[in-house]
XYZ file of C-alpha atoms in Angstrom:
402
model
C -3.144 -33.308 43.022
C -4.324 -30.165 41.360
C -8.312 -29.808 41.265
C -9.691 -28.345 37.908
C -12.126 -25.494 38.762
C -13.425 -25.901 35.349
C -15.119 -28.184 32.688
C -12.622 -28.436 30.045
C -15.147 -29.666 27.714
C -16.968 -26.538 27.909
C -14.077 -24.456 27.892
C -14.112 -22.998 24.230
C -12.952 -20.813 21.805
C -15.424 -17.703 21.385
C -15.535 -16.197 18.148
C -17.404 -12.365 18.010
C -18.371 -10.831 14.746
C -19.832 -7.953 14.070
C -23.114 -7.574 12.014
C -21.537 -5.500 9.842
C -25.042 -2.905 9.790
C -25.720 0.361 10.721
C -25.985 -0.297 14.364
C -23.043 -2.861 14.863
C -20.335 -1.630 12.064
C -17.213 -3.349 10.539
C -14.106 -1.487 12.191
C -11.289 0.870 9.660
C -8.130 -0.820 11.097
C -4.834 0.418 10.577
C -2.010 -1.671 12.139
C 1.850 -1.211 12.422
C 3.722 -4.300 12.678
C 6.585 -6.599 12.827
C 7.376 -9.811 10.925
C 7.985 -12.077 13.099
C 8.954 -16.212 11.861
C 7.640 -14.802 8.651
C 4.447 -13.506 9.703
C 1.797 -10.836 11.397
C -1.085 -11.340 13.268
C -3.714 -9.166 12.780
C -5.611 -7.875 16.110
C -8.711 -8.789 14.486
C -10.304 -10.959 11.646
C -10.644 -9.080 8.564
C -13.496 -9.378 5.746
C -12.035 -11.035 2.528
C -14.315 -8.825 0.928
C -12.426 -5.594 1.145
C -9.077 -7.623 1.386
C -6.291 -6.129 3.753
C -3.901 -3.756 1.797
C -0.195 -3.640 2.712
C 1.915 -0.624 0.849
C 5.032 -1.857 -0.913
C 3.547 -5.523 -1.144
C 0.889 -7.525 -3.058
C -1.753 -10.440 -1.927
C -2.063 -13.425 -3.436
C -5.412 -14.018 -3.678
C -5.945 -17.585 -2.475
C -9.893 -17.572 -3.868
C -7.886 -18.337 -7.282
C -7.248 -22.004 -8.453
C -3.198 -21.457 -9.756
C -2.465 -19.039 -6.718
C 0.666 -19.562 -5.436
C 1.122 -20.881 -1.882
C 4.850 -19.480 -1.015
C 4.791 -15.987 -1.228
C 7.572 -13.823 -3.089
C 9.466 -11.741 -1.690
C 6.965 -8.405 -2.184
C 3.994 -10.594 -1.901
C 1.739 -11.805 1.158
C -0.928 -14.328 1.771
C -3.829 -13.700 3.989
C -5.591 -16.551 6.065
C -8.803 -14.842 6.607
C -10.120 -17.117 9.238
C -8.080 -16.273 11.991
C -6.093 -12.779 10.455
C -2.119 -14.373 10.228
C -0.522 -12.952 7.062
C 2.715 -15.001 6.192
C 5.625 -13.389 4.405
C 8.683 -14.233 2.407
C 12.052 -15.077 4.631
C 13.382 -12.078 3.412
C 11.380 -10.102 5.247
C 12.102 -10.934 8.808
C 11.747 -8.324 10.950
C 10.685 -5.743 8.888
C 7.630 -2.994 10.006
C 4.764 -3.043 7.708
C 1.214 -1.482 7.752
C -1.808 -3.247 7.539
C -5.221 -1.320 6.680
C -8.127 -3.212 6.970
C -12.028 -3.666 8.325
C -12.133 -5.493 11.465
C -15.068 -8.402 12.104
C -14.401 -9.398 14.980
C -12.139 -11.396 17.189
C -11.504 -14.908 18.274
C -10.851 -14.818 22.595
C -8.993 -18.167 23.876
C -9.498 -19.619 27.660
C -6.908 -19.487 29.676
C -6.987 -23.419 29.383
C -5.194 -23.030 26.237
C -2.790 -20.603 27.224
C 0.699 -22.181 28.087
C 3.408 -21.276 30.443
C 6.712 -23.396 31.666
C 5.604 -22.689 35.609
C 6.991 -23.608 38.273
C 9.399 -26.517 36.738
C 11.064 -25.715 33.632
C 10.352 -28.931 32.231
C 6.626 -28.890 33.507
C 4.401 -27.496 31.149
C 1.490 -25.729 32.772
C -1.475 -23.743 31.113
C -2.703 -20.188 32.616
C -5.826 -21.443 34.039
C -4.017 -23.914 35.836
C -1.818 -21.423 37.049
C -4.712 -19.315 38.561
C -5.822 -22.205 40.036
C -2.634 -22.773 41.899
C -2.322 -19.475 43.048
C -6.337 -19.505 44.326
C -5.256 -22.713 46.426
C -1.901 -21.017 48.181
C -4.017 -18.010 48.990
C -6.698 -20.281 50.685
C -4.088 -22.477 52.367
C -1.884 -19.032 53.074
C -5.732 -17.624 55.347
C -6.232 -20.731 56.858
C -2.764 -21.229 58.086
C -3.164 -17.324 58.968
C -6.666 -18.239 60.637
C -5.044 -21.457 62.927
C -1.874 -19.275 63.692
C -4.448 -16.390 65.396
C -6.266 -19.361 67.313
C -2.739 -20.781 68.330
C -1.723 -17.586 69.826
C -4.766 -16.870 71.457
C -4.761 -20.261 72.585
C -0.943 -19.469 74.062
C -2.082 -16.795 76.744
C -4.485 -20.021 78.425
C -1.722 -22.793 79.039
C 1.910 -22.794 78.150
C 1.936 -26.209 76.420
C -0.898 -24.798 74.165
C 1.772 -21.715 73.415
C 4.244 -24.435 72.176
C 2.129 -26.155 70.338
C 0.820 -23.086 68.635
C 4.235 -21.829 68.244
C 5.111 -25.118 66.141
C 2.323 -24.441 63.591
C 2.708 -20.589 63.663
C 5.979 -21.606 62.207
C 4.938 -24.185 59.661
C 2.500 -21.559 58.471
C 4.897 -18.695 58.524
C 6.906 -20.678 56.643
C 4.011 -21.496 54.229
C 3.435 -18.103 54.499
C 6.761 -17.171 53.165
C 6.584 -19.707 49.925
C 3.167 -18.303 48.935
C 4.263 -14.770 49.066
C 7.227 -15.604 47.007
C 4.909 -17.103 44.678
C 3.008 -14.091 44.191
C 5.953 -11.628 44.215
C 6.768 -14.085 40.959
C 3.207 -14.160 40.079
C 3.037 -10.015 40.213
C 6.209 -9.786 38.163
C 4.730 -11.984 35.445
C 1.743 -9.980 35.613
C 3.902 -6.813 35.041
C 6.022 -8.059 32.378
C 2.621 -9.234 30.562
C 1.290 -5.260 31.244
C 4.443 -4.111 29.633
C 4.521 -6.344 26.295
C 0.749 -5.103 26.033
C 1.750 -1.956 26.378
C 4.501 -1.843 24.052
C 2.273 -3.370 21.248
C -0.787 -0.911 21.645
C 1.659 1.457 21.125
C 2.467 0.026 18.073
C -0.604 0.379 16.558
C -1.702 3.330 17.750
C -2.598 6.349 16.106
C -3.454 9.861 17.319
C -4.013 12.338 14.719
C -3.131 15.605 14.107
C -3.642 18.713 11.955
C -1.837 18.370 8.328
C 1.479 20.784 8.012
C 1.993 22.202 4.815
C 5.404 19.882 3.759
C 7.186 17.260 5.371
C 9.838 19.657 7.229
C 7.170 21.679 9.166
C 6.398 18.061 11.069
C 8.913 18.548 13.670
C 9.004 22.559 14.061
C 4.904 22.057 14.155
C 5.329 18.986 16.713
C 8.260 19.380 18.226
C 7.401 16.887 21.239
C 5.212 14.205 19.780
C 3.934 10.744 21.687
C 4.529 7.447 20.214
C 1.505 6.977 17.458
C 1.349 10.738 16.814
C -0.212 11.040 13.053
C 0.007 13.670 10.812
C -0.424 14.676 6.843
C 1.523 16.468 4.449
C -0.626 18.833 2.376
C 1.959 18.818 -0.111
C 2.170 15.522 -1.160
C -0.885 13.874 0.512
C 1.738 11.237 2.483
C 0.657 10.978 6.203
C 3.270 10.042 8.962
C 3.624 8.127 12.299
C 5.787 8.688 15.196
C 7.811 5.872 15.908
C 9.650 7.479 18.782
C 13.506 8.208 18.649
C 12.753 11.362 16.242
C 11.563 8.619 13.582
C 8.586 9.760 11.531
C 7.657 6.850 9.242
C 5.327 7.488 6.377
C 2.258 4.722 6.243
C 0.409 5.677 3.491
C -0.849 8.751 1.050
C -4.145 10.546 1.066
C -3.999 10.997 -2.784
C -4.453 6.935 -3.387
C -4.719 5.113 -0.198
C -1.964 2.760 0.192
C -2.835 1.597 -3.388
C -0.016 1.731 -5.772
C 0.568 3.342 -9.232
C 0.214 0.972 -11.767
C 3.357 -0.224 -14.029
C 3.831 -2.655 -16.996
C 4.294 -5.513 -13.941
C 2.057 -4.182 -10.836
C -1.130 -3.563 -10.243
C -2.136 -0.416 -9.079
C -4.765 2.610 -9.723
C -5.394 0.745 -12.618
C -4.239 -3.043 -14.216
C -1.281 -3.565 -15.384
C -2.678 -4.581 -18.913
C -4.859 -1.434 -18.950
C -1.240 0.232 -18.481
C 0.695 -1.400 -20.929
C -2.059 -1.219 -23.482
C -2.896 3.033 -23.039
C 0.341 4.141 -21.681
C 2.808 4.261 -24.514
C -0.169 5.330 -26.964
C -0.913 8.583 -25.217
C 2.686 10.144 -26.006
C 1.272 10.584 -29.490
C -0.581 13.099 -31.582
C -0.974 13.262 -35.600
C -1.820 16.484 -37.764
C -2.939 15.127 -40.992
C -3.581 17.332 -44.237
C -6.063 16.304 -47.042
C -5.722 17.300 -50.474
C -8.469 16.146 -53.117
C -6.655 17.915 -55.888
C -3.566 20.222 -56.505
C -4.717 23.189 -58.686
C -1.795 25.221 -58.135
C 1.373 25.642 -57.057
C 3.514 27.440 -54.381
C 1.991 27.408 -50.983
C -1.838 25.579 -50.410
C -4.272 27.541 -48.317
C -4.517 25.014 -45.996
C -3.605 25.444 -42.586
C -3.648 23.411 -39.517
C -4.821 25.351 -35.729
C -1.557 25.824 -33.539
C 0.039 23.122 -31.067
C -1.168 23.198 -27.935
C 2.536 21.850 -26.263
C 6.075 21.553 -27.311
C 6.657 18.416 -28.897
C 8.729 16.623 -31.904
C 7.881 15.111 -35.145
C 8.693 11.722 -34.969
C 7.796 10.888 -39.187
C 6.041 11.845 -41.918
C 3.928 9.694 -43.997
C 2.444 10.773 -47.499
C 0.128 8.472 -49.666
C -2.663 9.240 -52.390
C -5.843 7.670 -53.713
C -5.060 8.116 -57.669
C -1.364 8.316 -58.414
C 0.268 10.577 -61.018
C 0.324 9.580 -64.547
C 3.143 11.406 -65.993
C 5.833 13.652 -64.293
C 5.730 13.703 -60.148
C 3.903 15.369 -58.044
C 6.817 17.068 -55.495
C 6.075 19.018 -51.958
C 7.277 20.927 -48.593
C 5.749 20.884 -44.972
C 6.421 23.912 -43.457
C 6.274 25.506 -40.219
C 5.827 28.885 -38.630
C 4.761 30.326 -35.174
C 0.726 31.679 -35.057
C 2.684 35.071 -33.363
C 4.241 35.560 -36.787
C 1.105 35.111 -38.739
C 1.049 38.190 -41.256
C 4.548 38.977 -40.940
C 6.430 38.680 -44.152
C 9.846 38.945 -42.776
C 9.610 36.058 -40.971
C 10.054 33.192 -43.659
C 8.197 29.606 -43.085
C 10.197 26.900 -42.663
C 10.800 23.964 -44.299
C 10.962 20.685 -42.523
C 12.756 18.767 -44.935
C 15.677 20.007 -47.293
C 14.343 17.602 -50.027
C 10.874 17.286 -51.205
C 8.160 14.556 -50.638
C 7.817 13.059 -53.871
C 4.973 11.077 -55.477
C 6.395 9.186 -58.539
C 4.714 8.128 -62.063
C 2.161 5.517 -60.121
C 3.105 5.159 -57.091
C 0.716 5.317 -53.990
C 3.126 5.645 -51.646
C 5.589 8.995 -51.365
C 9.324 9.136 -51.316
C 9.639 11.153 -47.281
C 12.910 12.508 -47.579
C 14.969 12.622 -43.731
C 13.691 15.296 -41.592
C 16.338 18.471 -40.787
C 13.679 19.962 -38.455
C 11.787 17.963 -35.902
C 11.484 20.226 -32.897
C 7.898 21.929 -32.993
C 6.847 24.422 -29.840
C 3.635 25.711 -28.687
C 1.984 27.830 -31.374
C 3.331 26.374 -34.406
C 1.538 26.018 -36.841
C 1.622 24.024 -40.506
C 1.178 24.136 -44.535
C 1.792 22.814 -47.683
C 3.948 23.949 -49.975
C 3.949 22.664 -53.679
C 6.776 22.522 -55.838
C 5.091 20.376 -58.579
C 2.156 18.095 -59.410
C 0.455 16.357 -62.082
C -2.716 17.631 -62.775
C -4.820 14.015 -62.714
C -2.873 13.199 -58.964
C -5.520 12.714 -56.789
C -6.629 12.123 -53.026
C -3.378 13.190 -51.227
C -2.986 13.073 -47.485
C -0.031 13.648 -45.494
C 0.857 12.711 -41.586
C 2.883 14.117 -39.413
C 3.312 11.766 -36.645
C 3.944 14.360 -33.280
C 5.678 12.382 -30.094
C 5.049 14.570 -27.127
């Protein structure tokens, strides 16, 4: 029978956390890793207050009532109390990056630990393991210890020699199994050095100066170690060294690992915030105001030059009195500010027909629209072919789609 060296029912889980102050700070973490059964573990707890960010994927934030418990394909769910983040199937055995602040850690005994040793179908846990090995390297010095007396024993009588000889044997033979259990034991130990070794260099990350644009990387680094970090001043992305000649981008500089937004993701700002400003800022409108017509042939009104290259999308023409008798009948037209003065350089019109305000009507006739393109340093007048004296209150639109 094995003896327990330990009291199992003090034998718990520790849990450290940080403070989180000045003197005992939350840690930046950024982690590569692999989905594995659909999932990551995190090398530390993180805070649910600044959330763990994943580029290319979005949480589903389990703090709200209708959140979904299966996540999508490009989402992930985050079980802050011990830091696994499950994925969809899809995405088996895919790298990601996790950045996040680190709390703390939760540090098993090895009574929980469990190992198929030395039976295949006997299930043993680490500490029992260590305890085994502790008892064949007591039983391994005292066979040593009565072998020594045997053999000193040997040179005093000759039947004390044969006797000695008999156990020197049993314990070399003892001898023997222990050491093959600890040439097994060291392997183990070895392979266990190597897996840790292979995942801290995972996550690793030694940075480097930024190189100007991505193709200076490997002329600038020509022999980097696994975890070697650098940024592109170009574009703001930074890079990893997976090893292989593999540089992997992580993140960018510019935004984090936060995305841009889009009518469907969240990003640098919400989605609704997008869909509601983004369309909208494509267009301008130059609007003319005429309280009366006293006149006709061109108005000396004129509207300060485009700042951009742009087309007129429509015009729109209404009034605040209409005309009584007759029409009222009109031209937009366009020139360039650089040919301001210049009387061989005729305005153009952008219509071939005129706008047209008919006997009570609000509303103008806009006739289709021959010229639409308008460049930087246009500018804009109106040009009157006809009005009705009482025709009041006129103002015209152009609606400009950058």
């Amino acid at each position: 029978m094995i003896a327990r060296l330990y009291d199992q029912y003090n034998d718990a889980v520790r849990i450290l956390y940080r403070s989180g102050n000045i003197h005992d700070p939350l840690v930046d973490k950024t982690e590569s890793l692999k989905i594995i059964n659909n999932r990551i573990v995190l090398s530390e707890i993180p805070t649910e207050f600044h959330r763990v960010i994943i580029n290319g994927y979005t949480e589903i934030d389990q703090r709200k009532p209708a959140a979904k418990k299966i996540p999508d394909e490009k989402d992930f769910i985050v079980n802050y109390s011990n830091g696994i983040i499950d994925f969809h199937a899809s995405q088996e055995g895919k790298m990601v990056v996790a950045i996040y602040k680190g709390r703390g850690m939760i540090q098993y005994p090895a009574s929980r630990i469990w190992a198929h040793y030395p039976n295949p179908d006997a299930v043993l846990n680490l500490q029992q393991i260590i305890e085994i090995s502790h008892q064949r390297i007591e039983e391994i010095i005292r066979v040593t210890n009565e072998a020594i007396k045997a053999t000193n024993n040997a040179n005093i009588a000759a039947e004390g020699a044969i006797i000695a000889t008999g156990k020197a044997n049993q314990a070399a033979d003892a001898a023997v199994s222990a050491t093959n259990t600890a040439i097994d034991a060291s392997k183990r130990a070895d392979d266990s050095a190597k897996f840790a070794n292979d995942a801290a260099l995972t996550t690793r990350l030694i940075w480097l100066e930024p190189v100007p644009k991505y193709d200076d990387i490997k002329t600038t680094y020509p022999t980097p170690e696994i975890g070697s970090t650098t940024m592109v001043l170009e574009t703001g992305a930074r890079y990893r060294y997976e090893g292989n000649g593999i540089w992997r981008q992580i993140d960018n500089y510019t935004r984090g690992s936060i995305p841009l937004a889009s009518t469907v993701v969240d990003g640098l700002m919400s989605k609704e915030d997008f869909t509601l400003t983004h369309d909208k800022l494509k267009y301008r409108q130059i609007l003319f105001v005429m309280p009366v017509i006293t006149d006709t042939n061109e108005q000396k009104i004129y509207i300060a030059p485009l700042e951009y290259d742009a087309s007129i999308s429509s015009i729109a023409a209404i009034c605040g009195t209409p005309v009584a008798s007759g029409r009222t009948a009109l031209y937009i037209e366009k020139n360039n500010i650089a040919n301001l003065g210049n009387a061989s350089v005729p305005w153009e019109r952008l219509s071939a027909q005129p706008i047209v305000f008919d006997v009570n009507e609000y509303k103008a006739f806009v006739p289709p629209l021959t010229v639409t393109n308008v460049s930087e340093g246009d500018i804009f007048r109106v040009f009157v072919e006809d009005f009705d004296p009482s025709h009041e209150g006129i103002s015209i639109t152009l609606n400009i789609e950058l």
